[in-house]
């Protein structure tokens, strides 16, 4: 169930055939300038911006607000295995506070990865539970949360019922192969599909579908 005390919005830019990147991981840029500005405005609204380890490994993102004015959100990386190299801009640029959420049993005595603070969390299997992530961030005063990808990370929050809003921006692009957007446990009948209340807006040449989940 979505949490009463925090708000979590996920954003993904994808092709018409549901890909967020090429097979080699190239995703910049699937969508246009209007979506880039929209994403930076979402960052400016957010207390924290969450990304999965795959995105940090592949894109080396900064996750800062640059295309509009606003405060820098706290950057939050999900890296349960604590396997990311320290040589990522997020961990060294000092542009904003950065947290690495990792499995408690992988952390040992380590408290920092470069400039970033390591936050140990209990794991369910090899995954950090979305509810535990939200609770840990709320304890730090981070209530308005943006999940910026990638597909695996957003899918885990969605599967756990831990998203309040899902914004998918469709680019009029067909890749035909590549990294998938959402992947959920298989359903056998259409009755099992999620059918959120949704609105859509033109965003330059792209189409923003805003799914209201809570
Ligand atoms: N188009 C877009 O909107 C967009 C946005 C962002 C990224 N991208 C692209 O997408 C690709 C990366 O996406 P991706 O789906 O492959 O990977 P991802 O979602 O960025 O990262 C997935 C990894 O993050 C860690 N993780 C995520 N949730 C976790 C949880 N609840 N508990 C523990 N660990 C968790 C796991 O790392 P471990 O397996 O190491 O434990 C997991 O394998 C890149 O090519 C990037 O360029 C596109």
PDB file of C-alpha atoms and ligand atoms in Angstrom:
ATOM      1  CA  UNK A   1       0.000   0.000   0.000  1.00  0.00           C
ATOM      2  CA  UNK A   2       1.278   3.518  -0.727  1.00  0.00           C
ATOM      3  CA  UNK A   3       2.475   5.203   2.456  1.00  0.00           C
ATOM      4  CA  UNK A   4       0.612   7.925   4.215  1.00  0.00           C
ATOM      5  CA  UNK A   5       3.685  10.012   4.942  1.00  0.00           C
ATOM      6  CA  UNK A   6       5.665  10.051   1.746  1.00  0.00           C
ATOM      7  CA  UNK A   7       4.880  10.499  -1.917  1.00  0.00           C
ATOM      8  CA  UNK A   8       6.710   8.568  -4.581  1.00  0.00           C
ATOM      9  CA  UNK A   9       6.586   9.363  -8.294  1.00  0.00           C
ATOM     10  CA  UNK A  10       8.443   7.300 -10.899  1.00  0.00           C
ATOM     11  CA  UNK A  11       9.354   8.610 -14.328  1.00  0.00           C
ATOM     12  CA  UNK A  12      10.502   6.611 -17.343  1.00  0.00           C
ATOM     13  CA  UNK A  13      11.127   7.719 -20.903  1.00  0.00           C
ATOM     14  CA  UNK A  14      10.494   4.920 -23.355  1.00  0.00           C
ATOM     15  CA  UNK A  15      10.086   4.010 -27.007  1.00  0.00           C
ATOM     16  CA  UNK A  16       6.738   2.993 -28.482  1.00  0.00           C
ATOM     17  CA  UNK A  17       7.820  -0.626 -28.092  1.00  0.00           C
ATOM     18  CA  UNK A  18       8.550  -0.279 -24.391  1.00  0.00           C
ATOM     19  CA  UNK A  19      12.351   0.121 -24.340  1.00  0.00           C
ATOM     20  CA  UNK A  20      14.190   2.577 -22.123  1.00  0.00           C
ATOM     21  CA  UNK A  21      17.609   2.122 -23.719  1.00  0.00           C
ATOM     22  CA  UNK A  22      19.356   0.214 -26.491  1.00  0.00           C
ATOM     23  CA  UNK A  23      20.739  -3.234 -25.724  1.00  0.00           C
ATOM     24  CA  UNK A  24      24.106  -1.557 -25.119  1.00  0.00           C
ATOM     25  CA  UNK A  25      22.496   0.798 -22.589  1.00  0.00           C
ATOM     26  CA  UNK A  26      22.304   4.060 -24.572  1.00  0.00           C
ATOM     27  CA  UNK A  27      19.293   6.103 -23.452  1.00  0.00           C
ATOM     28  CA  UNK A  28      20.310   9.736 -23.933  1.00  0.00           C
ATOM     29  CA  UNK A  29      18.091  10.943 -25.308  1.00  0.00           C
ATOM     30  CA  UNK A  30      15.014   8.964 -26.212  1.00  0.00           C
ATOM     31  CA  UNK A  31      12.663  11.845 -25.457  1.00  0.00           C
ATOM     32  CA  UNK A  32      13.055  15.513 -26.313  1.00  0.00           C
ATOM     33  CA  UNK A  33      13.916  18.799 -24.655  1.00  0.00           C
ATOM     34  CA  UNK A  34      10.451  19.235 -23.093  1.00  0.00           C
ATOM     35  CA  UNK A  35      10.801  15.958 -21.164  1.00  0.00           C
ATOM     36  CA  UNK A  36      14.327  16.892 -20.109  1.00  0.00           C
ATOM     37  CA  UNK A  37      12.990  20.144 -18.621  1.00  0.00           C
ATOM     38  CA  UNK A  38      10.066  18.265 -17.050  1.00  0.00           C
ATOM     39  CA  UNK A  39      12.494  15.827 -15.390  1.00  0.00           C
ATOM     40  CA  UNK A  40      14.587  18.650 -13.977  1.00  0.00           C
ATOM     41  CA  UNK A  41      11.470  20.326 -12.589  1.00  0.00           C
ATOM     42  CA  UNK A  42      10.509  17.031 -10.937  1.00  0.00           C
ATOM     43  CA  UNK A  43      14.004  16.874  -9.399  1.00  0.00           C
ATOM     44  CA  UNK A  44      13.589  20.421  -8.120  1.00  0.00           C
ATOM     45  CA  UNK A  45      10.298  19.450  -6.452  1.00  0.00           C
ATOM     46  CA  UNK A  46      11.721  16.278  -4.926  1.00  0.00           C
ATOM     47  CA  UNK A  47      13.398  15.849  -1.545  1.00  0.00           C
ATOM     48  CA  UNK A  48      15.188  12.785  -2.920  1.00  0.00           C
ATOM     49  CA  UNK A  49      15.900  11.263  -6.344  1.00  0.00           C
ATOM     50  CA  UNK A  50      16.285   7.469  -6.429  1.00  0.00           C
ATOM     51  CA  UNK A  51      18.097   5.436  -9.109  1.00  0.00           C
ATOM     52  CA  UNK A  52      19.150   1.820  -9.412  1.00  0.00           C
ATOM     53  CA  UNK A  53      22.743   0.649  -9.526  1.00  0.00           C
ATOM     54  CA  UNK A  54      22.373  -0.223 -13.228  1.00  0.00           C
ATOM     55  CA  UNK A  55      21.716   3.392 -14.155  1.00  0.00           C
ATOM     56  CA  UNK A  56      24.651   4.670 -12.129  1.00  0.00           C
ATOM     57  CA  UNK A  57      26.937   2.044 -13.667  1.00  0.00           C
ATOM     58  CA  UNK A  58      25.780   2.728 -17.232  1.00  0.00           C
ATOM     59  CA  UNK A  59      25.068   6.482 -17.312  1.00  0.00           C
ATOM     60  CA  UNK A  60      27.218   7.989 -14.548  1.00  0.00           C
ATOM     61  CA  UNK A  61      24.380  10.508 -13.953  1.00  0.00           C
ATOM     62  CA  UNK A  62      24.661  13.672 -11.854  1.00  0.00           C
ATOM     63  CA  UNK A  63      20.936  13.855 -10.956  1.00  0.00           C
ATOM     64  CA  UNK A  64      21.203  17.572 -10.278  1.00  0.00           C
ATOM     65  CA  UNK A  65      18.799  20.375 -11.173  1.00  0.00           C
ATOM     66  CA  UNK A  66      20.312  22.211 -14.131  1.00  0.00           C
ATOM     67  CA  UNK A  67      17.546  23.002 -16.627  1.00  0.00           C
ATOM     68  CA  UNK A  68      15.467  25.049 -14.192  1.00  0.00           C
ATOM     69  CA  UNK A  69      16.065  26.766 -10.888  1.00  0.00           C
ATOM     70  CA  UNK A  70      15.498  24.934  -7.620  1.00  0.00           C
ATOM     71  CA  UNK A  71      17.121  23.145  -4.716  1.00  0.00           C
ATOM     72  CA  UNK A  72      19.250  20.073  -5.316  1.00  0.00           C
ATOM     73  CA  UNK A  73      17.527  16.883  -4.103  1.00  0.00           C
ATOM     74  CA  UNK A  74      19.366  14.280  -2.070  1.00  0.00           C
ATOM     75  CA  UNK A  75      20.606  11.596  -4.488  1.00  0.00           C
ATOM     76  CA  UNK A  76      19.770   8.028  -3.474  1.00  0.00           C
ATOM     77  CA  UNK A  77      21.377   4.985  -5.097  1.00  0.00           C
ATOM     78  CA  UNK A  78      20.021   1.445  -4.599  1.00  0.00           C
ATOM     79  CA  UNK A  79      23.074  -0.805  -4.540  1.00  0.00           C
ATOM     80  CA  UNK A  80      22.243  -3.709  -2.243  1.00  0.00           C
ATOM     81  CA  UNK A  81      25.513  -5.511  -2.969  1.00  0.00           C
ATOM     82  CA  UNK A  82      27.581  -2.345  -2.522  1.00  0.00           C
ATOM     83  CA  UNK A  83      29.253  -3.216  -5.814  1.00  0.00           C
ATOM     84  CA  UNK A  84      29.413   0.160  -7.554  1.00  0.00           C
ATOM     85  CA  UNK A  85      32.867   1.678  -8.037  1.00  0.00           C
ATOM     86  CA  UNK A  86      33.705   4.807  -6.074  1.00  0.00           C
ATOM     87  CA  UNK A  87      34.662   6.479  -9.367  1.00  0.00           C
ATOM     88  CA  UNK A  88      31.193   7.699 -10.255  1.00  0.00           C
ATOM     89  CA  UNK A  89      30.423  11.417 -10.343  1.00  0.00           C
ATOM     90  CA  UNK A  90      27.641  11.054  -7.768  1.00  0.00           C
ATOM     91  CA  UNK A  91      30.145   9.847  -5.201  1.00  0.00           C
ATOM     92  CA  UNK A  92      32.758  12.526  -5.821  1.00  0.00           C
ATOM     93  CA  UNK A  93      31.316  15.727  -7.317  1.00  0.00           C
ATOM     94  CA  UNK A  94      29.991  17.159  -4.045  1.00  0.00           C
ATOM     95  CA  UNK A  95      27.037  18.625  -5.998  1.00  0.00           C
ATOM     96  CA  UNK A  96      24.437  17.301  -3.534  1.00  0.00           C
ATOM     97  CA  UNK A  97      24.097  15.021  -0.553  1.00  0.00           C
ATOM     98  CA  UNK A  98      24.227  11.392  -1.704  1.00  0.00           C
ATOM     99  CA  UNK A  99      23.087   8.174  -0.011  1.00  0.00           C
ATOM    100  CA  UNK A 100      23.849   4.594  -1.015  1.00  0.00           C
ATOM    101  CA  UNK A 101      21.235   2.151   0.300  1.00  0.00           C
ATOM    102  CA  UNK A 102      22.841  -1.266   0.740  1.00  0.00           C
ATOM    103  CA  UNK A 103      22.092  -4.606   2.379  1.00  0.00           C
ATOM    104  CA  UNK A 104      23.099  -4.450   6.037  1.00  0.00           C
ATOM    105  CA  UNK A 105      25.025  -7.726   5.754  1.00  0.00           C
ATOM    106  CA  UNK A 106      27.156  -6.335   2.881  1.00  0.00           C
ATOM    107  CA  UNK A 107      28.144  -3.104   4.571  1.00  0.00           C
ATOM    108  CA  UNK A 108      30.486  -4.393   7.267  1.00  0.00           C
ATOM    109  CA  UNK A 109      31.982  -1.369   8.990  1.00  0.00           C
ATOM    110  CA  UNK A 110      31.890   0.779   5.848  1.00  0.00           C
ATOM    111  CA  UNK A 111      30.152   4.105   6.259  1.00  0.00           C
ATOM    112  CA  UNK A 112      31.115   5.982   3.087  1.00  0.00           C
ATOM    113  CA  UNK A 113      31.555   5.423  -0.632  1.00  0.00           C
ATOM    114  CA  UNK A 114      33.531   8.469  -1.697  1.00  0.00           C
ATOM    115  CA  UNK A 115      31.494  11.454  -0.471  1.00  0.00           C
ATOM    116  CA  UNK A 116      28.324   9.391  -0.215  1.00  0.00           C
ATOM    117  CA  UNK A 117      26.912   8.015   3.024  1.00  0.00           C
ATOM    118  CA  UNK A 118      26.177   4.292   3.103  1.00  0.00           C
ATOM    119  CA  UNK A 119      22.818   3.485   4.698  1.00  0.00           C
ATOM    120  CA  UNK A 120      22.450  -0.168   5.742  1.00  0.00           C
ATOM    121  CA  UNK A 121      18.991  -1.685   5.307  1.00  0.00           C
ATOM    122  CA  UNK A 122      17.485  -5.089   5.994  1.00  0.00           C
ATOM    123  CA  UNK A 123      17.026  -7.145   2.808  1.00  0.00           C
ATOM    124  CA  UNK A 124      14.270  -9.460   1.579  1.00  0.00           C
ATOM    125  CA  UNK A 125      16.239 -12.068  -0.369  1.00  0.00           C
ATOM    126  CA  UNK A 126      18.712 -10.010  -2.374  1.00  0.00           C
ATOM    127  CA  UNK A 127      16.429  -6.981  -2.585  1.00  0.00           C
ATOM    128  CA  UNK A 128      15.783  -3.936  -0.467  1.00  0.00           C
ATOM    129  CA  UNK A 129      12.051  -3.783   0.226  1.00  0.00           C
ATOM    130  CA  UNK A 130      10.466  -0.677  -1.314  1.00  0.00           C
ATOM    131  CA  UNK A 131       8.555  -0.052   1.924  1.00  0.00           C
ATOM    132  CA  UNK A 132      11.814  -0.150   3.918  1.00  0.00           C
ATOM    133  CA  UNK A 133      13.417   2.264   1.428  1.00  0.00           C
ATOM    134  CA  UNK A 134      10.551   4.720   1.811  1.00  0.00           C
ATOM    135  CA  UNK A 135      10.584   4.406   5.590  1.00  0.00           C
ATOM    136  CA  UNK A 136      14.370   4.920   5.818  1.00  0.00           C
ATOM    137  CA  UNK A 137      14.178   8.032   3.646  1.00  0.00           C
ATOM    138  CA  UNK A 138      11.194   9.408   5.585  1.00  0.00           C
ATOM    139  CA  UNK A 139      13.216   9.054   8.800  1.00  0.00           C
ATOM    140  CA  UNK A 140      15.719  11.437   7.185  1.00  0.00           C
ATOM    141  CA  UNK A 141      13.013  13.936   6.294  1.00  0.00           C
ATOM    142  CA  UNK A 142      12.843  12.860   2.630  1.00  0.00           C
ATOM    143  CA  UNK A 143       9.146  12.593   1.831  1.00  0.00           C
ATOM    144  CA  UNK A 144       8.705  13.687  -1.780  1.00  0.00           C
ATOM    145  CA  UNK A 145      10.590  11.074  -3.779  1.00  0.00           C
ATOM    146  CA  UNK A 146      11.301  10.763  -7.489  1.00  0.00           C
ATOM    147  CA  UNK A 147      12.404   7.406  -8.938  1.00  0.00           C
ATOM    148  CA  UNK A 148      14.278   8.127 -12.148  1.00  0.00           C
ATOM    149  CA  UNK A 149      14.900   4.561 -13.249  1.00  0.00           C
ATOM    150  CA  UNK A 150      15.866   2.349 -14.646  1.00  0.00           C
ATOM    151  CA  UNK A 151      13.240  -0.180 -15.599  1.00  0.00           C
ATOM    152  CA  UNK A 152      14.215  -2.801 -13.032  1.00  0.00           C
ATOM    153  CA  UNK A 153      14.070  -0.317 -10.179  1.00  0.00           C
ATOM    154  CA  UNK A 154      10.719   1.222 -11.144  1.00  0.00           C
ATOM    155  CA  UNK A 155       9.244  -2.253 -11.746  1.00  0.00           C
ATOM    156  CA  UNK A 156      10.180  -3.359  -8.233  1.00  0.00           C
ATOM    157  CA  UNK A 157       8.452  -0.351  -6.678  1.00  0.00           C
ATOM    158  CA  UNK A 158       5.383  -0.882  -8.869  1.00  0.00           C
ATOM    159  CA  UNK A 159       5.212  -4.615  -8.134  1.00  0.00           C
ATOM    160  CA  UNK A 160       5.356  -3.861  -4.410  1.00  0.00           C
ATOM    161  CA  UNK A 161       2.486  -1.354  -4.646  1.00  0.00           C
ATOM    162  CA  UNK A 162       4.893   1.334  -3.459  1.00  0.00           C
ATOM    163  CA  UNK A 163       4.321   3.970  -6.178  1.00  0.00           C
ATOM    164  CA  UNK A 164       1.861   6.829  -5.866  1.00  0.00           C
ATOM    165  CA  UNK A 165       2.364   8.057  -9.427  1.00  0.00           C
ATOM    166  CA  UNK A 166       3.952   6.635 -12.549  1.00  0.00           C
ATOM    167  CA  UNK A 167       4.810   8.945 -15.413  1.00  0.00           C
ATOM    168  CA  UNK A 168       5.709   7.252 -18.681  1.00  0.00           C
ATOM    169  CA  UNK A 169       6.859   9.490 -21.477  1.00  0.00           C
ATOM    170  CA  UNK A 170       6.392   7.857 -24.861  1.00  0.00           C
ATOM    171  CA  UNK A 171       8.727   8.923 -27.629  1.00  0.00           C
ATOM    172  CA  UNK A 172       7.652   8.308 -31.222  1.00  0.00           C
ATOM    173  CA  UNK A 173      10.618   5.983 -31.623  1.00  0.00           C
ATOM    174  CA  UNK A 174      10.756   2.226 -32.267  1.00  0.00           C
ATOM    175  CA  UNK A 175      13.900   0.431 -31.140  1.00  0.00           C
ATOM    176  CA  UNK A 176      12.794  -3.157 -31.691  1.00  0.00           C
ATOM    177  CA  UNK A 177      15.301  -4.350 -29.104  1.00  0.00           C
ATOM    178  CA  UNK A 178      16.951  -3.014 -25.965  1.00  0.00           C
ATOM    179  CA  UNK A 179      16.479  -2.644 -22.219  1.00  0.00           C
ATOM    180  CA  UNK A 180      12.868  -3.155 -21.155  1.00  0.00           C
ATOM    181  CA  UNK A 181      10.733  -0.578 -19.395  1.00  0.00           C
ATOM    182  CA  UNK A 182       8.336  -2.213 -16.905  1.00  0.00           C
ATOM    183  CA  UNK A 183       8.557  -5.921 -16.145  1.00  0.00           C
ATOM    184  CA  UNK A 184       6.098  -7.419 -13.671  1.00  0.00           C
ATOM    185  CA  UNK A 185       5.251 -10.968 -12.642  1.00  0.00           C
ATOM    186  CA  UNK A 186       3.352 -12.738 -15.437  1.00  0.00           C
ATOM    187  CA  UNK A 187      -0.436 -12.506 -15.458  1.00  0.00           C
ATOM    188  CA  UNK A 188      -2.626 -15.132 -17.095  1.00  0.00           C
ATOM    189  CA  UNK A 189      -5.731 -13.074 -17.896  1.00  0.00           C
ATOM    190  CA  UNK A 190      -6.384  -9.437 -18.774  1.00  0.00           C
ATOM    191  CA  UNK A 191      -8.380  -9.146 -15.565  1.00  0.00           C
ATOM    192  CA  UNK A 192      -5.032  -9.239 -13.776  1.00  0.00           C
ATOM    193  CA  UNK A 193      -3.722  -6.132 -15.572  1.00  0.00           C
ATOM    194  CA  UNK A 194      -3.144  -2.895 -13.717  1.00  0.00           C
ATOM    195  CA  UNK A 195      -5.530  -0.253 -15.034  1.00  0.00           C
ATOM    196  CA  UNK A 196      -4.625   2.934 -13.203  1.00  0.00           C
ATOM    197  CA  UNK A 197      -6.541   6.155 -13.628  1.00  0.00           C
ATOM    198  CA  UNK A 198      -4.490   8.031 -16.220  1.00  0.00           C
ATOM    199  CA  UNK A 199      -4.198  11.420 -17.869  1.00  0.00           C
ATOM    200  CA  UNK A 200      -2.087  12.286 -20.869  1.00  0.00           C
ATOM    201  CA  UNK A 201      -0.365  15.426 -22.027  1.00  0.00           C
ATOM    202  CA  UNK A 202       1.653  16.380 -25.085  1.00  0.00           C
ATOM    203  CA  UNK A 203       5.264  17.088 -24.162  1.00  0.00           C
ATOM    204  CA  UNK A 204       6.834  18.477 -27.319  1.00  0.00           C
ATOM    205  CA  UNK A 205       6.799  15.579 -29.791  1.00  0.00           C
ATOM    206  CA  UNK A 206       6.407  13.088 -26.913  1.00  0.00           C
ATOM    207  CA  UNK A 207       3.370  11.996 -24.908  1.00  0.00           C
ATOM    208  CA  UNK A 208       3.341  11.999 -21.112  1.00  0.00           C
ATOM    209  CA  UNK A 209       1.014   9.423 -19.541  1.00  0.00           C
ATOM    210  CA  UNK A 210       0.478  10.232 -15.876  1.00  0.00           C
ATOM    211  CA  UNK A 211      -0.818   7.178 -13.975  1.00  0.00           C
ATOM    212  CA  UNK A 212      -2.438   7.836 -10.625  1.00  0.00           C
ATOM    213  CA  UNK A 213      -1.866   4.816  -8.414  1.00  0.00           C
ATOM    214  CA  UNK A 214      -2.922   6.064  -4.987  1.00  0.00           C
TER     215      UNK A 214
HETATM  216  N1  LIG B   1      14.735   6.017 -20.393  1.00  0.00           N
HETATM  217  C1  LIG B   1      14.774   6.242 -19.095  1.00  0.00           C
HETATM  218  O1  LIG B   1      13.862   6.881 -18.522  1.00  0.00           O
HETATM  219  C2  LIG B   1      15.922   5.718 -18.291  1.00  0.00           C
HETATM  220  C3  LIG B   1      16.062   6.114 -16.959  1.00  0.00           C
HETATM  221  C4  LIG B   1      17.123   5.593 -16.227  1.00  0.00           C
HETATM  222  C5  LIG B   1      17.989   4.702 -16.823  1.00  0.00           C
HETATM  223  N2  LIG B   1      17.831   4.369 -18.124  1.00  0.00           N
HETATM  224  C6  LIG B   1      18.685   3.363 -18.754  1.00  0.00           C
HETATM  225  O2  LIG B   1      18.305   2.134 -18.209  1.00  0.00           O
HETATM  226  C7  LIG B   1      19.419   1.274 -18.073  1.00  0.00           C
HETATM  227  C8  LIG B   1      19.513   0.839 -16.618  1.00  0.00           C
HETATM  228  O3  LIG B   1      18.272   0.352 -16.198  1.00  0.00           O
HETATM  229  P1  LIG B   1      18.061  -1.108 -15.652  1.00  0.00           P
HETATM  230  O4  LIG B   1      16.618  -1.381 -15.585  1.00  0.00           O
HETATM  231  O5  LIG B   1      18.945  -2.046 -16.420  1.00  0.00           O
HETATM  232  O6  LIG B   1      18.717  -1.008 -14.204  1.00  0.00           O
HETATM  233  P2  LIG B   1      18.383  -0.056 -12.949  1.00  0.00           P
HETATM  234  O7  LIG B   1      16.941  -0.101 -12.636  1.00  0.00           O
HETATM  235  O8  LIG B   1      19.022   1.259 -13.133  1.00  0.00           O
HETATM  236  O9  LIG B   1      19.219  -0.781 -11.817  1.00  0.00           O
HETATM  237  C9  LIG B   1      18.798  -2.065 -11.399  1.00  0.00           C
HETATM  238  C10 LIG B   1      19.688  -2.513 -10.297  1.00  0.00           C
HETATM  239  O10 LIG B   1      19.597  -1.596  -9.196  1.00  0.00           O
HETATM  240  C11 LIG B   1      19.607  -2.323  -7.988  1.00  0.00           C
HETATM  241  N3  LIG B   1      18.287  -2.229  -7.370  1.00  0.00           N
HETATM  242  C12 LIG B   1      17.165  -1.654  -7.883  1.00  0.00           C
HETATM  243  N4  LIG B   1      16.149  -1.778  -7.021  1.00  0.00           N
HETATM  244  C13 LIG B   1      16.632  -2.461  -5.967  1.00  0.00           C
HETATM  245  C14 LIG B   1      16.057  -2.931  -4.772  1.00  0.00           C
HETATM  246  N5  LIG B   1      14.765  -2.728  -4.471  1.00  0.00           N
HETATM  247  N6  LIG B   1      16.856  -3.612  -3.920  1.00  0.00           N
HETATM  248  C15 LIG B   1      18.137  -3.825  -4.201  1.00  0.00           C
HETATM  249  N7  LIG B   1      18.751  -3.418  -5.323  1.00  0.00           N
HETATM  250  C16 LIG B   1      17.987  -2.741  -6.186  1.00  0.00           C
HETATM  251  C17 LIG B   1      19.917  -3.769  -8.373  1.00  0.00           C
HETATM  252  O11 LIG B   1      21.324  -3.860  -8.445  1.00  0.00           O
HETATM  253  P3  LIG B   1      22.110  -5.253  -8.242  1.00  0.00           P
HETATM  254  O12 LIG B   1      21.509  -6.218  -9.207  1.00  0.00           O
HETATM  255  O13 LIG B   1      23.527  -4.879  -8.533  1.00  0.00           O
HETATM  256  O14 LIG B   1      21.879  -5.647  -6.817  1.00  0.00           O
HETATM  257  C18 LIG B   1      19.290  -3.862  -9.751  1.00  0.00           C
HETATM  258  O15 LIG B   1      19.778  -4.904 -10.562  1.00  0.00           O
HETATM  259  C19 LIG B   1      20.619   2.066 -18.539  1.00  0.00           C
HETATM  260  O16 LIG B   1      20.888   1.700 -19.880  1.00  0.00           O
HETATM  261  C20 LIG B   1      20.147   3.503 -18.481  1.00  0.00           C
HETATM  262  O17 LIG B   1      20.773   4.271 -19.500  1.00  0.00           O
HETATM  263  C21 LIG B   1      16.807   4.850 -18.866  1.00  0.00           C
END
